Amino acid sequence: MVQDIMRDETFLSQKAEPATLEDLPVAQDLLDTLAAHKDGCVGMAANMIGVCKRIIVFDNEGKYMVMLNPEIIKKSGPYETEEDCLSLTGTRKASRWKSIKVQYQNEKFQIRFKTFTGWTAQIIQHEIDHCEGVLI
């Protein structure tokens, strides 16, 4: 179900709790909401729809991907950029990594590891920042 976008910076600044099996419907709501905003959004975290759980969804080179409890475990190639966010107004500066290795759980709660680079890596970093309560 498409959900309203959370814009309360106090709520968005909270660190998210780990996702559990009971949170799988939130992942579907995130996918539905991301699809509804596809013209201006490439990734979302659960707190963007008012749920303080470690769940992100993003456009992975044309196909949406869900990550539960994502953690960046390796990073390289720091750079500075500017980003915007559906939950926030304006464009803001951000520090990112060109390459990241992420440990996460898929929708069956199986642990997975994957390396991402470039634009996809930047999207994931932005969404993981949401999980950490970091606003760009």
JSON list of C-alpha atoms in Angstrom, two decimals:
[
{"chain": "A", "resi": 1, "resn": "MET", "atom": "CA", "xyz": [0.00, 0.00, 0.00]},
{"chain": "A", "resi": 2, "resn": "VAL", "atom": "CA", "xyz": [1.29, 3.46, -0.88]},
{"chain": "A", "resi": 3, "resn": "GLN", "atom": "CA", "xyz": [2.04, 5.36, 2.34]},
{"chain": "A", "resi": 4, "resn": "ASP", "atom": "CA", "xyz": [2.38, 9.07, 3.12]},
{"chain": "A", "resi": 5, "resn": "ILE", "atom": "CA", "xyz": [5.92, 10.48, 3.21]},
{"chain": "A", "resi": 6, "resn": "MET", "atom": "CA", "xyz": [7.22, 11.33, 6.71]},
{"chain": "A", "resi": 7, "resn": "ARG", "atom": "CA", "xyz": [8.67, 14.84, 6.92]},
{"chain": "A", "resi": 8, "resn": "ASP", "atom": "CA", "xyz": [9.12, 15.18, 10.71]},
{"chain": "A", "resi": 9, "resn": "GLU", "atom": "CA", "xyz": [12.88, 15.67, 11.16]},
{"chain": "A", "resi": 10, "resn": "THR", "atom": "CA", "xyz": [12.70, 14.65, 14.84]},
{"chain": "A", "resi": 11, "resn": "PHE", "atom": "CA", "xyz": [11.24, 11.28, 13.86]},
{"chain": "A", "resi": 12, "resn": "LEU", "atom": "CA", "xyz": [13.63, 10.90, 10.93]},
{"chain": "A", "resi": 13, "resn": "SER", "atom": "CA", "xyz": [16.58, 11.54, 13.29]},
{"chain": "A", "resi": 14, "resn": "GLN", "atom": "CA", "xyz": [15.83, 8.42, 15.35]},
{"chain": "A", "resi": 15, "resn": "LYS", "atom": "CA", "xyz": [17.99, 5.33, 14.89]},
{"chain": "A", "resi": 16, "resn": "ALA", "atom": "CA", "xyz": [15.93, 2.47, 13.46]},
{"chain": "A", "resi": 17, "resn": "GLU", "atom": "CA", "xyz": [15.32, -0.82, 15.24]},
{"chain": "A", "resi": 18, "resn": "PRO", "atom": "CA", "xyz": [16.27, -4.14, 13.58]},
{"chain": "A", "resi": 19, "resn": "ALA", "atom": "CA", "xyz": [13.68, -5.52, 11.18]},
{"chain": "A", "resi": 20, "resn": "THR", "atom": "CA", "xyz": [11.96, -8.82, 12.01]},
{"chain": "A", "resi": 21, "resn": "LEU", "atom": "CA", "xyz": [9.77, -11.27, 10.11]},
{"chain": "A", "resi": 22, "resn": "GLU", "atom": "CA", "xyz": [6.70, -9.34, 11.26]},
{"chain": "A", "resi": 23, "resn": "ASP", "atom": "CA", "xyz": [8.02, -6.27, 9.39]},
{"chain": "A", "resi": 24, "resn": "LEU", "atom": "CA", "xyz": [7.85, -7.85, 5.91]},
{"chain": "A", "resi": 25, "resn": "PRO", "atom": "CA", "xyz": [4.59, -5.98, 5.10]},
{"chain": "A", "resi": 26, "resn": "VAL", "atom": "CA", "xyz": [6.54, -2.74, 5.66]},
{"chain": "A", "resi": 27, "resn": "ALA", "atom": "CA", "xyz": [8.96, -3.78, 2.90]},
{"chain": "A", "resi": 28, "resn": "GLN", "atom": "CA", "xyz": [6.01, -4.20, 0.51]},
{"chain": "A", "resi": 29, "resn": "ASP", "atom": "CA", "xyz": [4.60, -0.81, 1.53]},
{"chain": "A", "resi": 30, "resn": "LEU", "atom": "CA", "xyz": [8.02, 0.71, 0.83]},
{"chain": "A", "resi": 31, "resn": "LEU", "atom": "CA", "xyz": [8.15, -0.89, -2.62]},
{"chain": "A", "resi": 32, "resn": "ASP", "atom": "CA", "xyz": [4.64, 0.37, -3.41]},
{"chain": "A", "resi": 33, "resn": "THR", "atom": "CA", "xyz": [5.47, 3.88, -2.17]},
{"chain": "A", "resi": 34, "resn": "LEU", "atom": "CA", "xyz": [8.77, 3.99, -4.07]},
{"chain": "A", "resi": 35, "resn": "ALA", "atom": "CA", "xyz": [7.00, 2.90, -7.26]},
{"chain": "A", "resi": 36, "resn": "ALA", "atom": "CA", "xyz": [4.41, 5.65, -6.75]},
{"chain": "A", "resi": 37, "resn": "HIS", "atom": "CA", "xyz": [7.24, 8.23, -6.51]},
{"chain": "A", "resi": 38, "resn": "LYS", "atom": "CA", "xyz": [9.50, 6.72, -9.20]},
{"chain": "A", "resi": 39, "resn": "ASP", "atom": "CA", "xyz": [9.68, 9.99, -11.15]},
{"chain": "A", "resi": 40, "resn": "GLY", "atom": "CA", "xyz": [11.48, 11.77, -8.30]},
{"chain": "A", "resi": 41, "resn": "CYS", "atom": "CA", "xyz": [12.82, 9.05, -6.00]},
{"chain": "A", "resi": 42, "resn": "VAL", "atom": "CA", "xyz": [15.26, 6.13, -6.38]},
{"chain": "A", "resi": 43, "resn": "GLY", "atom": "CA", "xyz": [15.33, 4.75, -2.84]},
{"chain": "A", "resi": 44, "resn": "MET", "atom": "CA", "xyz": [13.47, 4.77, 0.45]},
{"chain": "A", "resi": 45, "resn": "ALA", "atom": "CA", "xyz": [13.97, 3.73, 4.05]},
{"chain": "A", "resi": 46, "resn": "ALA", "atom": "CA", "xyz": [11.17, 2.58, 6.35]},
{"chain": "A", "resi": 47, "resn": "ASN", "atom": "CA", "xyz": [11.32, 5.72, 8.49]},
{"chain": "A", "resi": 48, "resn": "MET", "atom": "CA", "xyz": [10.34, 7.71, 5.40]},
{"chain": "A", "resi": 49, "resn": "ILE", "atom": "CA", "xyz": [6.88, 6.11, 5.72]},
{"chain": "A", "resi": 50, "resn": "GLY", "atom": "CA", "xyz": [6.76, 6.42, 9.51]},
{"chain": "A", "resi": 51, "resn": "VAL", "atom": "CA", "xyz": [8.17, 3.02, 10.52]},
{"chain": "A", "resi": 52, "resn": "CYS", "atom": "CA", "xyz": [11.41, 3.09, 12.53]},
{"chain": "A", "resi": 53, "resn": "LYS", "atom": "CA", "xyz": [12.86, -0.22, 11.28]},
{"chain": "A", "resi": 54, "resn": "ARG", "atom": "CA", "xyz": [16.05, -1.09, 9.35]},
{"chain": "A", "resi": 55, "resn": "ILE", "atom": "CA", "xyz": [14.47, -1.71, 5.95]},
{"chain": "A", "resi": 56, "resn": "ILE", "atom": "CA", "xyz": [15.48, -0.06, 2.69]},
{"chain": "A", "resi": 57, "resn": "VAL", "atom": "CA", "xyz": [14.34, -0.39, -0.92]},
{"chain": "A", "resi": 58, "resn": "PHE", "atom": "CA", "xyz": [16.06, 1.07, -3.96]},
{"chain": "A", "resi": 59, "resn": "ASP", "atom": "CA", "xyz": [16.43, 1.01, -7.70]},
{"chain": "A", "resi": 60, "resn": "ASN", "atom": "CA", "xyz": [19.23, -1.47, -8.43]},
{"chain": "A", "resi": 61, "resn": "GLU", "atom": "CA", "xyz": [19.94, -0.72, -12.10]},
{"chain": "A", "resi": 62, "resn": "GLY", "atom": "CA", "xyz": [16.29, -0.87, -13.15]},
{"chain": "A", "resi": 63, "resn": "LYS", "atom": "CA", "xyz": [14.99, -3.46, -10.67]},
{"chain": "A", "resi": 64, "resn": "TYR", "atom": "CA", "xyz": [13.81, -2.68, -7.14]},
{"chain": "A", "resi": 65, "resn": "MET", "atom": "CA", "xyz": [15.68, -4.43, -4.34]},
{"chain": "A", "resi": 66, "resn": "VAL", "atom": "CA", "xyz": [14.81, -4.88, -0.66]},
{"chain": "A", "resi": 67, "resn": "MET", "atom": "CA", "xyz": [17.40, -5.01, 2.12]},
{"chain": "A", "resi": 68, "resn": "LEU", "atom": "CA", "xyz": [16.56, -5.86, 5.70]},
{"chain": "A", "resi": 69, "resn": "ASN", "atom": "CA", "xyz": [19.04, -4.84, 8.39]},
{"chain": "A", "resi": 70, "resn": "PRO", "atom": "CA", "xyz": [21.69, -3.54, 5.96]},
{"chain": "A", "resi": 71, "resn": "GLU", "atom": "CA", "xyz": [25.18, -2.71, 7.22]},
{"chain": "A", "resi": 72, "resn": "ILE", "atom": "CA", "xyz": [28.12, -1.35, 5.23]},
{"chain": "A", "resi": 73, "resn": "ILE", "atom": "CA", "xyz": [31.06, -3.60, 6.09]},
{"chain": "A", "resi": 74, "resn": "LYS", "atom": "CA", "xyz": [33.64, -2.29, 3.61]},
{"chain": "A", "resi": 75, "resn": "LYS", "atom": "CA", "xyz": [34.01, 1.01, 1.78]},
{"chain": "A", "resi": 76, "resn": "SER", "atom": "CA", "xyz": [36.50, 2.75, -0.50]},
{"chain": "A", "resi": 77, "resn": "GLY", "atom": "CA", "xyz": [36.90, 5.82, -2.66]},
{"chain": "A", "resi": 78, "resn": "PRO", "atom": "CA", "xyz": [35.51, 8.73, -0.63]},
{"chain": "A", "resi": 79, "resn": "TYR", "atom": "CA", "xyz": [33.96, 11.67, -2.47]},
{"chain": "A", "resi": 80, "resn": "GLU", "atom": "CA", "xyz": [31.71, 14.67, -1.85]},
{"chain": "A", "resi": 81, "resn": "THR", "atom": "CA", "xyz": [28.36, 15.15, -3.56]},
{"chain": "A", "resi": 82, "resn": "GLU", "atom": "CA", "xyz": [24.97, 16.83, -3.20]},
{"chain": "A", "resi": 83, "resn": "GLU", "atom": "CA", "xyz": [21.71, 14.97, -2.68]},
{"chain": "A", "resi": 84, "resn": "ASP", "atom": "CA", "xyz": [18.06, 15.65, -2.16]},
{"chain": "A", "resi": 85, "resn": "CYS", "atom": "CA", "xyz": [15.46, 13.60, -0.33]},
{"chain": "A", "resi": 86, "resn": "LEU", "atom": "CA", "xyz": [11.72, 13.09, -0.62]},
{"chain": "A", "resi": 87, "resn": "SER", "atom": "CA", "xyz": [11.41, 13.65, 3.14]},
{"chain": "A", "resi": 88, "resn": "LEU", "atom": "CA", "xyz": [13.46, 16.86, 3.24]},
{"chain": "A", "resi": 89, "resn": "THR", "atom": "CA", "xyz": [13.42, 20.14, 1.35]},
{"chain": "A", "resi": 90, "resn": "GLY", "atom": "CA", "xyz": [16.33, 21.34, -0.75]},
{"chain": "A", "resi": 91, "resn": "THR", "atom": "CA", "xyz": [19.65, 19.87, -1.77]},
{"chain": "A", "resi": 92, "resn": "ARG", "atom": "CA", "xyz": [22.32, 19.11, 0.81]},
{"chain": "A", "resi": 93, "resn": "LYS", "atom": "CA", "xyz": [26.00, 18.14, 0.80]},
{"chain": "A", "resi": 94, "resn": "ALA", "atom": "CA", "xyz": [26.91, 14.52, 1.59]},
{"chain": "A", "resi": 95, "resn": "SER", "atom": "CA", "xyz": [30.10, 12.47, 1.93]},
{"chain": "A", "resi": 96, "resn": "ARG", "atom": "CA", "xyz": [29.89, 9.13, 0.12]},
{"chain": "A", "resi": 97, "resn": "TRP", "atom": "CA", "xyz": [32.02, 6.14, -0.97]},
{"chain": "A", "resi": 98, "resn": "LYS", "atom": "CA", "xyz": [32.42, 5.00, -4.58]},
{"chain": "A", "resi": 99, "resn": "SER", "atom": "CA", "xyz": [32.37, 1.32, -3.61]},
{"chain": "A", "resi": 100, "resn": "ILE", "atom": "CA", "xyz": [30.64, -0.36, -0.66]},
{"chain": "A", "resi": 101, "resn": "LYS", "atom": "CA", "xyz": [30.19, -3.94, 0.49]},
{"chain": "A", "resi": 102, "resn": "VAL", "atom": "CA", "xyz": [26.88, -4.48, 2.26]},
{"chain": "A", "resi": 103, "resn": "GLN", "atom": "CA", "xyz": [25.79, -7.26, 4.59]},
{"chain": "A", "resi": 104, "resn": "TYR", "atom": "CA", "xyz": [22.01, -7.55, 4.68]},
{"chain": "A", "resi": 105, "resn": "GLN", "atom": "CA", "xyz": [19.13, -9.98, 4.92]},
{"chain": "A", "resi": 106, "resn": "ASN", "atom": "CA", "xyz": [16.84, -10.75, 2.01]},
{"chain": "A", "resi": 107, "resn": "GLU", "atom": "CA", "xyz": [13.08, -11.19, 2.33]},
{"chain": "A", "resi": 108, "resn": "LYS", "atom": "CA", "xyz": [13.62, -14.78, 3.57]},
{"chain": "A", "resi": 109, "resn": "PHE", "atom": "CA", "xyz": [15.96, -13.35, 6.24]},
{"chain": "A", "resi": 110, "resn": "GLN", "atom": "CA", "xyz": [18.95, -15.09, 4.67]},
{"chain": "A", "resi": 111, "resn": "ILE", "atom": "CA", "xyz": [22.22, -13.20, 5.18]},
{"chain": "A", "resi": 112, "resn": "ARG", "atom": "CA", "xyz": [23.72, -11.90, 1.96]},
{"chain": "A", "resi": 113, "resn": "PHE", "atom": "CA", "xyz": [26.81, -9.90, 0.99]},
{"chain": "A", "resi": 114, "resn": "LYS", "atom": "CA", "xyz": [27.01, -7.74, -2.12]},
{"chain": "A", "resi": 115, "resn": "THR", "atom": "CA", "xyz": [29.34, -5.05, -3.43]},
{"chain": "A", "resi": 116, "resn": "PHE", "atom": "CA", "xyz": [27.85, -1.98, -5.08]},
{"chain": "A", "resi": 117, "resn": "THR", "atom": "CA", "xyz": [29.55, 0.86, -6.92]},
{"chain": "A", "resi": 118, "resn": "GLY", "atom": "CA", "xyz": [28.70, 4.25, -8.36]},
{"chain": "A", "resi": 119, "resn": "TRP", "atom": "CA", "xyz": [25.15, 5.58, -8.33]},
{"chain": "A", "resi": 120, "resn": "THR", "atom": "CA", "xyz": [23.63, 2.45, -6.74]},
{"chain": "A", "resi": 121, "resn": "ALA", "atom": "CA", "xyz": [26.19, 2.60, -3.92]},
{"chain": "A", "resi": 122, "resn": "GLN", "atom": "CA", "xyz": [25.30, 6.26, -3.34]},
{"chain": "A", "resi": 123, "resn": "ILE", "atom": "CA", "xyz": [21.57, 5.46, -3.11]},
{"chain": "A", "resi": 124, "resn": "ILE", "atom": "CA", "xyz": [22.20, 2.66, -0.59]},
{"chain": "A", "resi": 125, "resn": "GLN", "atom": "CA", "xyz": [24.40, 4.91, 1.56]},
{"chain": "A", "resi": 126, "resn": "HIS", "atom": "CA", "xyz": [21.68, 7.57, 1.63]},
{"chain": "A", "resi": 127, "resn": "GLU", "atom": "CA", "xyz": [19.07, 5.02, 2.74]},
{"chain": "A", "resi": 128, "resn": "ILE", "atom": "CA", "xyz": [21.34, 3.43, 5.36]},
{"chain": "A", "resi": 129, "resn": "ASP", "atom": "CA", "xyz": [21.93, 6.95, 6.72]},
{"chain": "A", "resi": 130, "resn": "HIS", "atom": "CA", "xyz": [18.15, 7.11, 7.21]},
{"chain": "A", "resi": 131, "resn": "CYS", "atom": "CA", "xyz": [18.34, 3.89, 9.24]},
{"chain": "A", "resi": 132, "resn": "GLU", "atom": "CA", "xyz": [21.01, 5.49, 11.40]},
{"chain": "A", "resi": 133, "resn": "GLY", "atom": "CA", "xyz": [18.94, 8.64, 11.94]},
{"chain": "A", "resi": 134, "resn": "VAL", "atom": "CA", "xyz": [21.39, 10.69, 9.86]},
{"chain": "A", "resi": 135, "resn": "LEU", "atom": "CA", "xyz": [19.83, 13.48, 7.83]},
{"chain": "A", "resi": 136, "resn": "ILE", "atom": "CA", "xyz": [21.80, 14.73, 4.85]}
]
